[in-house]
Amino acid sequence: MADSRVRRERLLSLLPRIFTSQPESSALSRVIDGMAAGLTRMDEALTRVQYDRWVGLASHLPPTPDDISALEGLGQLLQVTRLPARIRHAGYVRTGGGIEVRFSPAAPLDEALDELIGVGWRQSDPLGALEARFSGLRFTLTDARLSADPAPNLPPETASASLTRLQAQLEPEPGEAFRQRLLITSRVRMGGLTTPRALLSLALADLGAETCPQLERRLDSTLAIGLPPGTRKRCAVCNGDKRGQPCPNHDQAVITAWLTENPVLDARHLESAPRLRRVFKVDSASLCPDRPVITLEVRDQPVPYPALRSLDSGEITLYAGTLRPGDTLVLYPACPPAEASRFDGFDSPDHHPWLATHPQGRAVITDARGEERDVSSSIFYLWGARLDDRDTTFDAMHFGVLEQRALSPVIHPGGNNWMLLTFAQPDATFADSDDTVTSSRFADGDDLDGTRFALLDGTIGRGDARYAAVLLESFNKTNTGGTTESDTANLGRLSLRLDWLTRPPASIRLRIPRTDWVATADARNALPLLRDDIARASAAGVRALVEFPALPQPLDEDAGLAPATARQRAAKAPLR
């Protein structure tokens, strides 16, 4: 009974006729009107007290400008606060196609400019900085006013988006958007939910959108569609009335988000000044092994026959040639399908990009003049018994491998012990088939005599392990210049870099393309809130990454969902 007229009629029906027959202008009639108005206010207060106990019914309007609303009071119980207006002001009005903001001593114009531009505007033109910050708008400043109007000769949608972002900074978070966020946040925090659905719903609620209940699983990712608030109430599919049918509101999507479990990330190890025969450790926080891209740079002196050896797997990759000063050798390894498929995912369709054009791998040398030459035929891959400080009997090695192949040793999950080798003294011995010993020399490509690795047939290593055993033994016994700092002082200075892919355990990545809706949420300062909520809602020990790609993604025609974009790294195939 919130209507005072209904209350007045009820009072008149209960009072004696001598009171009800008085004219409306009489003092008694005015008393009855006052009693009806008081009872009406009491009804409203009782109703508000009952409703304000529940998040779904609490009012988002504050009773006074200096007070908080009942919905914000409920949010304080869970330490969930409503995002305030980023700019303090005394009020604003929409003037035609623009906005005019008023300021007062309690909310001065200088503070607003500090928030809009930063303190740097005091040393520059504030109007120029504002127009650069909000592309498509023209600003006018007065003593206590700030006016923004669409700039001429610009598309209307550009100016409209800029005005929307400006208005978002003048207003607090919309009440219904805060209600939706509070409902989802309370379920996640109180219920302990860390499922992809819960995290995606929480993220979209922080951005002021509703999550369509029809999620889709794509390989290692869960995809969700964000709809404008109130869309789900009007959708029969989202309400469950038409189960199994596609949601008709996907064309109204304002946000597309996907959550990837154990995402594919780039990893790098750099040895700026590696020493020969010195073990260095390569750590890989990953669930899957991978073969790295090897980049070896020579700075001042020639380096003959450089090789990389993994002490854990026993693999060796050798370049049968000499790197001269200024040369940079880059090896893009071949990856068998069984190894490459470990990194297949919705968010990484382009991993190992060089395999599309060079499935057998590739090795190139770039000289000091920037000229490239292909040296894939000079890369040899050796694998056999593990070599270490202990005595190793090669007569028992029956599975040695010697191949002319662009292949690098595997980096396994955890710690990997690697070593850089080179034939600084290129004398060695080989055992012939009749067990006689002849002297051989590792020759460069320009030499007229000597043994060239490129002359060895790769099939020999698969047919007879003795050749692989001899090569492995030569790596172990050849004098590489010593192991002390003084012994290696005269060797060429090198730089070694390894690049590979990882799937870190206990990790997730949330990606939301930066659409106009996301840009407006960013104007309300919602992105830091989203990152904090995802970090708090994730399971203990899980690393959560949140990314906002700069450009919105096109929608997939089949599913109506935005596909993952090409990784930034893939545009550089092959990598440098």
Coordinates of C-alpha atoms in Angstrom, one line a residue:
M1 CA 0.0 0.0 0.0
A2 CA 2.4 2.6 -1.2
D3 CA -0.4 4.8 -2.6
S4 CA -1.5 7.5 -0.1
R5 CA -5.0 7.6 -1.7
V6 CA -5.6 4.0 -0.9
R7 CA -4.4 4.6 2.7
R8 CA -6.8 7.6 3.0
E9 CA -9.8 5.6 1.8
R10 CA -9.0 2.8 4.3
L11 CA -8.9 5.4 7.1
L12 CA -12.2 6.9 6.0
S13 CA -13.8 3.5 6.0
L14 CA -12.7 2.9 9.6
L15 CA -13.7 6.4 11.1
P16 CA -17.2 7.4 12.1
R17 CA -19.3 9.2 9.5
I18 CA -19.1 12.5 11.4
F19 CA -15.4 12.6 10.6
T20 CA -15.6 11.4 7.0
S21 CA -18.4 13.9 6.1
Q22 CA -16.1 16.9 6.7
P23 CA -15.1 18.8 3.6
E24 CA -11.6 18.3 2.2
S25 CA -10.6 21.9 3.1
S26 CA -11.4 21.3 6.8
A27 CA -8.7 20.8 9.4
L28 CA -9.9 17.3 10.2
S29 CA -9.6 16.3 6.6
R30 CA -6.1 17.6 6.5
V31 CA -5.2 15.6 9.6
I32 CA -6.6 12.5 7.9
D33 CA -4.4 13.2 4.8
G34 CA -1.3 13.6 7.0
M35 CA -2.1 10.3 8.7
A36 CA -2.5 8.6 5.3
A37 CA 0.8 10.1 4.1
G38 CA 2.6 8.9 7.2
L39 CA 1.3 5.4 6.9
T40 CA 2.4 5.4 3.2
R41 CA 5.9 6.3 4.2
M42 CA 5.9 3.6 6.8
D43 CA 4.8 1.1 4.2
E44 CA 7.6 2.1 1.9
A45 CA 10.1 1.9 4.8
L46 CA 8.9 -1.6 5.8
T47 CA 9.0 -2.8 2.2
R48 CA 12.5 -1.4 1.7
V49 CA 13.7 -3.1 4.9
Q50 CA 12.4 -6.4 3.7
Y51 CA 13.8 -6.1 0.2
D52 CA 17.1 -4.6 1.2
R53 CA 18.1 -7.8 2.9
W54 CA 18.5 -9.6 -0.5
V55 CA 21.0 -8.7 -3.2
G56 CA 18.4 -9.4 -6.0
L57 CA 15.9 -7.0 -4.5
A58 CA 18.0 -4.3 -2.7
S59 CA 17.8 -0.8 -4.0
H60 CA 20.9 0.6 -5.8
L61 CA 19.7 4.2 -5.3
P62 CA 21.1 5.9 -2.2
P63 CA 18.5 7.5 0.2
T64 CA 20.6 10.7 0.2
P65 CA 23.5 11.9 -2.0
D66 CA 25.9 11.5 0.9
D67 CA 24.9 8.0 1.8
I68 CA 25.4 4.6 0.2
S69 CA 22.6 2.5 -1.2
A70 CA 21.3 -0.7 0.4
L71 CA 22.9 -2.8 -2.4
E72 CA 26.3 -1.2 -1.7
G73 CA 25.8 -2.0 2.0
L74 CA 25.3 -5.6 1.2
G75 CA 28.4 -5.6 -0.9
Q76 CA 30.5 -4.3 2.0
L77 CA 29.7 -7.5 3.8
L78 CA 31.9 -9.3 1.2
Q79 CA 34.3 -6.4 0.7
V80 CA 32.9 -5.9 -2.8
T81 CA 32.6 -2.2 -3.5
R82 CA 30.9 -0.4 -6.3
L83 CA 33.2 1.4 -8.7
P84 CA 32.9 5.2 -8.1
A85 CA 33.0 7.9 -10.8
R86 CA 36.6 8.4 -11.7
I87 CA 36.1 12.2 -12.1
R88 CA 34.8 14.3 -9.2
H89 CA 32.4 16.9 -10.6
A90 CA 29.4 19.0 -9.6
G91 CA 27.2 17.6 -12.3
Y92 CA 27.0 17.2 -16.1
V93 CA 24.4 17.5 -18.8
R94 CA 24.2 16.2 -22.4
T95 CA 24.2 19.1 -24.8
G96 CA 23.0 17.9 -28.2
G97 CA 25.8 15.6 -29.3
G98 CA 28.2 16.6 -26.6
I99 CA 28.7 16.7 -22.8
E100 CA 29.1 19.7 -20.5
V101 CA 30.7 19.0 -17.1
R102 CA 30.4 21.5 -14.2
F103 CA 32.9 21.8 -11.3
S104 CA 33.0 23.3 -7.9
P105 CA 35.5 24.1 -5.1
A106 CA 34.7 20.7 -3.6
A107 CA 35.5 19.1 -7.0
P108 CA 37.9 21.4 -8.9
L109 CA 38.7 21.2 -12.6
D110 CA 42.4 20.6 -12.0
E111 CA 41.7 17.3 -10.3
A112 CA 39.6 16.2 -13.2
L113 CA 42.3 17.1 -15.7
D114 CA 44.9 15.2 -13.6
E115 CA 42.7 12.1 -13.8
L116 CA 41.9 12.5 -17.5
I117 CA 45.4 13.4 -18.8
G118 CA 47.8 13.1 -15.9
V119 CA 50.0 15.7 -14.2
G120 CA 51.8 16.3 -17.5
W121 CA 49.1 18.5 -18.8
R122 CA 50.4 21.4 -16.7
Q123 CA 53.5 21.6 -18.9
S124 CA 51.5 21.1 -22.2
D125 CA 48.4 22.2 -23.9
P126 CA 45.5 20.5 -22.0
L127 CA 43.1 20.8 -24.9
G128 CA 45.5 19.1 -27.3
A129 CA 46.2 16.3 -24.7
L130 CA 42.5 15.8 -24.1
E131 CA 41.8 15.5 -27.9
A132 CA 44.6 13.1 -28.3
R133 CA 43.3 11.0 -25.3
F134 CA 39.7 11.0 -26.7
S135 CA 40.1 10.7 -30.4
G136 CA 37.1 12.2 -32.2
L137 CA 36.2 14.9 -29.6
R138 CA 36.8 18.6 -29.4
F139 CA 37.2 20.1 -25.9
T140 CA 36.5 23.5 -24.5
L141 CA 37.7 24.7 -21.1
T142 CA 36.4 27.5 -19.0
D143 CA 36.9 28.4 -15.3
A144 CA 34.6 25.8 -14.0
R145 CA 33.3 24.0 -17.0
L146 CA 34.6 21.3 -19.4
S147 CA 32.7 20.8 -22.7
A148 CA 33.2 18.0 -25.2
D149 CA 31.7 18.0 -28.6
P150 CA 32.2 15.7 -31.6
A151 CA 35.0 16.9 -33.9
P152 CA 34.0 17.6 -37.5
N153 CA 34.9 15.4 -40.5
L154 CA 35.0 12.2 -38.4
P155 CA 32.8 9.1 -38.5
P156 CA 29.9 9.4 -36.1
E157 CA 30.7 6.0 -34.5
T158 CA 34.2 7.3 -33.5
A159 CA 32.9 10.3 -31.7
S160 CA 30.1 8.3 -30.1
A161 CA 32.5 5.8 -28.7
S162 CA 34.7 8.6 -27.3
L163 CA 31.7 10.3 -25.7
T164 CA 30.7 7.0 -24.1
R165 CA 34.1 6.5 -22.6
L166 CA 34.1 10.1 -21.2
Q167 CA 30.6 9.6 -19.8
A168 CA 31.7 6.3 -18.2
Q169 CA 34.3 8.3 -16.2
L170 CA 31.6 10.7 -15.0
E171 CA 29.2 8.1 -13.6
P172 CA 29.7 5.3 -11.0
E173 CA 29.2 1.7 -12.0
P174 CA 25.6 1.1 -13.2
G175 CA 23.5 -0.3 -10.4
E176 CA 22.3 -3.4 -12.2
A177 CA 25.8 -4.2 -13.4
F178 CA 27.0 -3.9 -9.8
R179 CA 24.1 -6.2 -8.6
Q180 CA 25.1 -8.8 -11.2
R181 CA 28.7 -8.6 -10.2
L182 CA 27.9 -8.9 -6.5
L183 CA 25.7 -12.0 -7.1
I184 CA 28.4 -13.8 -9.1
T185 CA 31.2 -12.7 -6.8
S186 CA 29.3 -14.0 -3.7
R187 CA 28.7 -17.4 -5.3
V188 CA 32.4 -17.7 -6.3
R189 CA 33.8 -16.6 -3.0
M190 CA 31.3 -18.3 -0.7
G191 CA 31.0 -21.5 -2.8
G192 CA 34.6 -22.0 -3.6
L193 CA 34.0 -22.3 -7.3
T194 CA 37.0 -22.2 -9.6
T195 CA 35.5 -23.8 -12.7
P196 CA 36.0 -22.1 -16.1
R197 CA 32.3 -21.2 -16.1
A198 CA 32.7 -19.4 -12.7
L199 CA 35.8 -17.5 -13.7
L200 CA 34.4 -16.4 -17.1
S201 CA 31.1 -15.3 -15.5
L202 CA 33.0 -13.3 -12.9
A203 CA 35.2 -11.7 -15.5
L204 CA 32.3 -10.7 -17.7
A205 CA 30.4 -9.4 -14.7
D206 CA 33.3 -7.1 -13.8
L207 CA 33.0 -5.7 -17.3
G208 CA 29.3 -5.1 -16.9
A209 CA 28.1 -7.9 -19.2
E210 CA 26.0 -11.0 -18.7
T211 CA 27.4 -14.5 -19.6
C212 CA 25.4 -16.6 -22.0
P213 CA 25.0 -20.0 -20.3
Q214 CA 25.9 -21.8 -23.6
L215 CA 29.7 -22.1 -23.3
E216 CA 31.8 -23.9 -25.8
R217 CA 34.9 -26.1 -25.4
R218 CA 37.6 -25.7 -28.0
L219 CA 40.6 -27.9 -27.5
D220 CA 42.2 -26.5 -24.3
S221 CA 40.0 -23.5 -24.0
T222 CA 36.5 -22.6 -22.8
L223 CA 34.8 -19.8 -24.7
A224 CA 32.0 -17.5 -23.4
I225 CA 29.9 -14.8 -24.9
G226 CA 29.1 -11.6 -23.0
L227 CA 25.6 -10.0 -23.5
P228 CA 24.2 -6.6 -22.5
P229 CA 22.5 -6.7 -19.1
G230 CA 18.9 -7.9 -19.2
T231 CA 19.3 -10.0 -22.3
R232 CA 19.1 -13.3 -20.5
K233 CA 15.8 -12.5 -19.0
R234 CA 14.2 -12.1 -22.4
C235 CA 15.9 -15.2 -23.9
A236 CA 13.9 -18.4 -23.8
V237 CA 17.1 -20.5 -24.5
C238 CA 19.1 -18.9 -21.7
N239 CA 16.2 -19.4 -19.3
G240 CA 16.0 -23.1 -20.1
D241 CA 12.6 -23.1 -21.8
K242 CA 14.2 -24.2 -25.1
R243 CA 17.1 -26.5 -24.1
G244 CA 19.4 -27.8 -26.8
Q245 CA 18.7 -24.9 -29.2
P246 CA 21.4 -22.4 -30.2
C247 CA 21.1 -19.0 -28.4
P248 CA 19.7 -16.4 -30.8
N249 CA 21.4 -13.5 -28.9
H250 CA 25.0 -14.3 -30.0
D251 CA 24.7 -11.7 -32.7
Q252 CA 24.3 -9.1 -29.8
A253 CA 27.5 -10.2 -28.2
V254 CA 29.5 -7.3 -26.8
I255 CA 32.4 -9.4 -25.4
T256 CA 34.0 -12.6 -26.4
A257 CA 36.3 -14.3 -23.8
W258 CA 38.1 -17.6 -23.6
L259 CA 39.9 -19.3 -20.7
T260 CA 42.9 -21.5 -21.7
E261 CA 44.3 -24.1 -19.3
N262 CA 48.0 -24.6 -19.2
P263 CA 48.5 -22.1 -22.1
V264 CA 51.4 -22.2 -24.6
L265 CA 54.0 -19.6 -23.6
D266 CA 57.3 -18.6 -25.0
A267 CA 60.5 -19.4 -23.0
R268 CA 64.0 -18.2 -23.5
H269 CA 67.5 -18.9 -22.1
L270 CA 70.4 -16.6 -22.8
E271 CA 74.1 -17.4 -22.3
S272 CA 75.8 -14.1 -23.1
A273 CA 79.3 -15.4 -22.6
P274 CA 79.3 -19.3 -22.5
R275 CA 82.5 -21.1 -21.8
L276 CA 83.5 -24.3 -23.6
R277 CA 82.9 -27.6 -21.8
R278 CA 81.3 -25.6 -19.0
V279 CA 77.9 -27.1 -17.9
F280 CA 75.1 -24.5 -17.8
K281 CA 71.6 -25.3 -16.7
V282 CA 68.4 -24.6 -18.7
D283 CA 65.2 -24.6 -16.6
S284 CA 61.9 -25.3 -18.3
A285 CA 58.7 -24.9 -16.2
S286 CA 56.6 -26.9 -18.5
L287 CA 54.5 -30.1 -18.7
C288 CA 55.8 -30.9 -22.2
P289 CA 59.3 -31.1 -23.7
D290 CA 60.2 -29.1 -26.8
R291 CA 63.2 -28.7 -29.2
P292 CA 64.5 -25.1 -29.0
V293 CA 65.5 -22.7 -31.7
I294 CA 69.3 -22.3 -31.4
T295 CA 70.9 -18.9 -32.1
L296 CA 74.7 -18.8 -31.9
E297 CA 76.5 -15.5 -32.5
V298 CA 80.2 -15.1 -33.0
R299 CA 81.8 -11.8 -32.1
D300 CA 85.5 -11.6 -32.7
Q301 CA 87.3 -14.9 -33.5
P302 CA 86.4 -17.9 -35.7
V303 CA 84.7 -20.8 -34.1
P304 CA 85.3 -24.2 -35.9
Y305 CA 82.7 -26.9 -35.7
P306 CA 80.5 -25.7 -32.8
A307 CA 78.2 -28.2 -31.1
L308 CA 75.6 -28.2 -28.4
R309 CA 75.3 -31.3 -26.2
S310 CA 72.6 -32.2 -23.7
L311 CA 74.2 -34.2 -20.8
D312 CA 70.8 -35.5 -19.7
S313 CA 69.6 -36.9 -23.0
G314 CA 72.9 -37.6 -24.7
E315 CA 71.9 -35.6 -27.8
I316 CA 74.4 -33.5 -29.8
T317 CA 73.8 -31.0 -32.5
L318 CA 76.9 -30.1 -34.6
Y319 CA 77.5 -27.6 -37.3
A320 CA 80.2 -29.0 -39.6
G321 CA 81.8 -25.7 -40.5
T322 CA 83.5 -22.6 -39.1
L323 CA 81.6 -19.5 -37.9
R324 CA 83.5 -16.4 -38.6
P325 CA 83.4 -13.1 -36.7
G326 CA 80.0 -11.4 -37.2
D327 CA 78.2 -14.6 -38.2
T328 CA 75.0 -15.7 -36.6
L329 CA 73.8 -19.3 -36.9
V330 CA 70.1 -19.9 -36.3
L331 CA 68.8 -23.5 -36.3
Y332 CA 65.1 -24.0 -36.6
P333 CA 64.7 -27.7 -35.6
A334 CA 62.5 -30.3 -37.2
C335 CA 59.7 -31.4 -34.9
P336 CA 58.1 -34.8 -35.4
P337 CA 54.3 -34.6 -35.4
A338 CA 54.1 -36.5 -32.1
E339 CA 56.3 -33.8 -30.5
A340 CA 54.6 -30.8 -32.1
S341 CA 51.1 -32.0 -31.3
R342 CA 51.7 -31.4 -27.6
F343 CA 51.3 -27.7 -28.2
D344 CA 48.1 -27.8 -30.3
G345 CA 45.5 -25.6 -28.8
F346 CA 42.8 -23.1 -29.5
D347 CA 45.0 -20.2 -28.6
S348 CA 48.2 -21.5 -30.3
P349 CA 47.3 -22.7 -33.9
D350 CA 50.6 -21.4 -35.3
H351 CA 53.2 -22.8 -32.9
H352 CA 56.5 -23.7 -34.5
P353 CA 55.7 -21.5 -37.5
W354 CA 58.8 -22.4 -39.6
L355 CA 57.4 -26.0 -39.9
A356 CA 54.8 -24.8 -42.4
T357 CA 57.6 -24.0 -45.0
H358 CA 60.4 -26.1 -43.7
P359 CA 59.0 -29.3 -42.1
Q360 CA 62.5 -30.9 -42.1
G361 CA 64.0 -27.9 -40.2
R362 CA 66.3 -25.2 -41.4
A363 CA 69.7 -23.7 -40.5
V364 CA 70.8 -20.3 -41.8
I365 CA 73.9 -18.2 -41.2
T366 CA 73.7 -14.4 -41.4
D367 CA 77.1 -12.7 -41.9
A368 CA 78.3 -9.3 -40.9
R369 CA 76.9 -7.8 -44.1
G370 CA 73.4 -9.2 -43.4
E371 CA 73.6 -11.8 -46.2
E372 CA 72.0 -15.1 -45.5
R373 CA 72.9 -18.6 -46.6
D374 CA 71.3 -21.9 -46.0
V375 CA 73.6 -24.4 -44.1
S376 CA 71.0 -27.1 -43.4
S377 CA 73.1 -29.7 -45.1
S378 CA 76.0 -29.0 -42.6
I379 CA 73.9 -29.7 -39.5
F380 CA 74.5 -33.2 -37.9
Y381 CA 72.5 -34.8 -35.1
L382 CA 74.1 -37.4 -32.9
W383 CA 72.6 -39.5 -30.2
G384 CA 74.0 -42.4 -28.3
A385 CA 75.1 -43.5 -24.8
R386 CA 75.2 -40.7 -22.3
L387 CA 78.6 -39.1 -21.8
D388 CA 79.8 -37.9 -18.4
D389 CA 82.9 -37.9 -16.3
R390 CA 82.6 -41.6 -15.7
D391 CA 84.2 -44.1 -18.1
T392 CA 81.9 -45.1 -20.9
T393 CA 82.3 -48.3 -23.0
F394 CA 81.3 -47.6 -26.5
D395 CA 81.6 -51.2 -27.7
A396 CA 78.3 -51.9 -26.0
M397 CA 76.5 -49.0 -27.8
H398 CA 74.1 -50.6 -30.3
F399 CA 71.7 -47.8 -30.8
G400 CA 73.9 -44.9 -31.8
V401 CA 72.4 -42.4 -34.3
L402 CA 74.3 -40.2 -36.7
E403 CA 72.1 -38.2 -39.1
Q404 CA 72.6 -35.2 -41.4
R405 CA 69.5 -33.5 -40.0
A406 CA 68.5 -30.1 -38.7
L407 CA 67.5 -31.2 -35.2
S408 CA 68.3 -29.8 -31.8
P409 CA 68.4 -31.6 -28.4
V410 CA 65.2 -31.8 -26.4
I411 CA 64.6 -29.5 -23.4
H412 CA 62.8 -31.6 -20.9
P413 CA 60.6 -30.3 -18.1
G414 CA 62.6 -29.2 -15.1
G415 CA 66.4 -28.7 -15.1
N416 CA 68.5 -29.5 -18.1
N417 CA 72.3 -29.7 -18.2
W418 CA 73.8 -28.5 -21.4
M419 CA 77.3 -27.9 -22.7
L420 CA 78.8 -25.9 -25.6
L421 CA 81.6 -27.7 -27.5
T422 CA 83.9 -26.8 -30.4
F423 CA 86.9 -28.4 -32.2
A424 CA 89.5 -25.8 -31.4
Q425 CA 92.2 -28.3 -32.2
P426 CA 90.8 -30.2 -35.3
D427 CA 92.8 -33.4 -35.1
A428 CA 91.1 -36.7 -34.4
T429 CA 91.3 -40.4 -35.4
F430 CA 88.8 -42.7 -37.0
A431 CA 88.7 -46.5 -36.9
D432 CA 88.4 -48.1 -40.4
S433 CA 86.7 -51.3 -41.0
D434 CA 90.0 -53.3 -40.7
D435 CA 90.6 -51.7 -37.3
T436 CA 93.6 -49.8 -38.6
V437 CA 94.0 -46.2 -37.4
T438 CA 94.4 -43.4 -39.9
S439 CA 94.9 -39.7 -39.2
S440 CA 92.0 -37.4 -40.2
R441 CA 91.4 -33.7 -40.1
F442 CA 88.1 -31.8 -39.7
A443 CA 88.2 -29.4 -42.7
D444 CA 86.3 -26.3 -43.5
G445 CA 84.3 -25.9 -46.6
D446 CA 87.0 -24.0 -48.4
D447 CA 89.8 -26.4 -47.6
L448 CA 91.1 -28.7 -50.3
D449 CA 91.8 -31.7 -48.2
G450 CA 90.6 -33.2 -44.9
T451 CA 87.5 -34.9 -43.7
R452 CA 84.2 -33.0 -44.1
F453 CA 81.2 -34.0 -42.0
A454 CA 79.0 -33.2 -45.0
L455 CA 80.6 -36.1 -46.9
L456 CA 79.3 -38.6 -44.4
D457 CA 76.1 -40.4 -45.5
G458 CA 73.4 -40.0 -42.9
T459 CA 72.3 -43.6 -43.4
I460 CA 75.6 -44.9 -42.2
G461 CA 74.7 -43.9 -38.7
R462 CA 71.6 -46.0 -38.8
G463 CA 73.4 -48.9 -40.4
D464 CA 76.5 -49.1 -38.2
A465 CA 76.7 -47.5 -34.7
R466 CA 80.5 -47.5 -34.8
Y467 CA 80.7 -44.3 -36.7
A468 CA 78.4 -42.6 -34.2
A469 CA 80.4 -44.1 -31.4
V470 CA 83.6 -42.7 -32.8
L471 CA 82.2 -39.2 -33.2
L472 CA 80.7 -39.3 -29.7
E473 CA 84.1 -40.5 -28.4
S474 CA 85.8 -37.7 -30.2
F475 CA 83.6 -35.1 -28.5
N476 CA 84.5 -36.6 -25.2
K477 CA 88.3 -36.8 -25.8
T478 CA 89.1 -33.9 -28.2
N479 CA 91.0 -31.0 -26.6
T480 CA 88.6 -28.1 -26.7
G481 CA 90.9 -25.5 -25.3
G482 CA 90.9 -26.4 -21.6
T483 CA 88.4 -25.6 -18.8
T484 CA 90.0 -22.7 -17.0
E485 CA 89.4 -19.0 -17.6
S486 CA 92.9 -18.5 -18.9
D487 CA 92.7 -21.4 -21.3
T488 CA 89.5 -20.0 -22.9
A489 CA 90.5 -16.4 -22.9
N490 CA 91.8 -16.6 -26.5
L491 CA 88.7 -18.3 -27.9
G492 CA 86.1 -16.4 -29.8
R493 CA 83.5 -14.7 -27.7
L494 CA 80.1 -16.3 -28.3
S495 CA 76.5 -15.6 -27.5
L496 CA 74.0 -18.4 -27.2
R497 CA 70.2 -18.2 -27.1
L498 CA 67.6 -20.9 -26.8
D499 CA 63.9 -20.2 -27.6
W500 CA 61.2 -22.9 -27.0
L501 CA 57.6 -23.3 -26.0
T502 CA 56.2 -24.3 -22.7
R503 CA 53.0 -25.3 -21.1
P504 CA 53.4 -24.2 -17.5
P505 CA 51.6 -26.4 -15.0
A506 CA 48.9 -25.0 -12.7
S507 CA 48.3 -22.0 -15.0
I508 CA 45.4 -20.4 -16.8
R509 CA 45.1 -17.5 -19.2
L510 CA 42.1 -15.4 -19.8
R511 CA 41.9 -13.4 -23.0
I512 CA 39.3 -10.8 -23.8
P513 CA 39.6 -8.8 -27.0
R514 CA 39.5 -5.0 -26.4
T515 CA 36.2 -4.0 -27.9
D516 CA 34.4 -0.7 -27.4
W517 CA 32.6 -2.3 -24.5
V518 CA 35.9 -3.3 -22.8
A519 CA 37.3 0.2 -23.5
T520 CA 34.3 1.7 -21.7
A521 CA 34.8 -0.6 -18.8
D522 CA 38.4 0.4 -18.7
A523 CA 37.3 4.0 -18.4
R524 CA 35.5 3.0 -15.3
N525 CA 38.7 1.4 -14.0
A526 CA 37.2 -2.1 -14.2
L527 CA 40.2 -3.8 -15.6
P528 CA 42.3 -3.8 -12.4
L529 CA 39.2 -5.0 -10.6
L530 CA 38.9 -7.9 -13.0
R531 CA 42.6 -8.9 -12.6
D532 CA 42.3 -8.8 -8.8
D533 CA 39.0 -10.9 -8.8
I534 CA 40.4 -13.6 -11.1
A535 CA 43.6 -13.8 -9.0
R536 CA 41.5 -14.1 -5.8
A537 CA 39.0 -16.6 -7.3
S538 CA 41.6 -18.9 -8.8
A539 CA 42.6 -22.1 -6.9
A540 CA 45.5 -21.8 -4.5
G541 CA 48.8 -22.2 -6.4
V542 CA 47.3 -21.5 -9.8
R543 CA 48.9 -18.7 -11.8
A544 CA 46.3 -16.6 -13.7
L545 CA 47.2 -14.5 -16.7
V546 CA 44.8 -11.9 -18.0
E547 CA 45.3 -10.3 -21.4
F548 CA 43.3 -7.9 -23.5
P549 CA 44.4 -8.1 -27.2
A550 CA 44.4 -4.7 -28.8
L551 CA 42.1 -5.5 -31.7
P552 CA 38.7 -7.1 -31.6
Q553 CA 38.5 -10.5 -33.2
P554 CA 36.2 -11.5 -36.1
L555 CA 33.5 -13.9 -35.3
D556 CA 33.6 -17.5 -36.4
E557 CA 30.8 -18.1 -38.9
D558 CA 30.2 -21.6 -37.8
A559 CA 30.0 -21.1 -34.0
G560 CA 29.5 -17.4 -33.7
L561 CA 32.6 -17.2 -31.5
A562 CA 35.8 -15.3 -31.9
P563 CA 38.7 -17.6 -32.9
A564 CA 42.1 -17.2 -31.3
T565 CA 44.3 -14.7 -33.1
A566 CA 47.7 -15.5 -34.4
R567 CA 50.3 -15.2 -31.8
Q568 CA 52.5 -12.2 -32.1
R569 CA 55.5 -14.4 -32.2
A570 CA 54.3 -16.3 -35.3
A571 CA 54.6 -13.3 -37.6
K572 CA 58.4 -13.7 -37.4
A573 CA 58.6 -17.1 -39.0
P574 CA 61.3 -18.2 -39.0
L575 CA 62.3 -16.7 -35.7
R576 CA 65.3 -14.5 -35.3

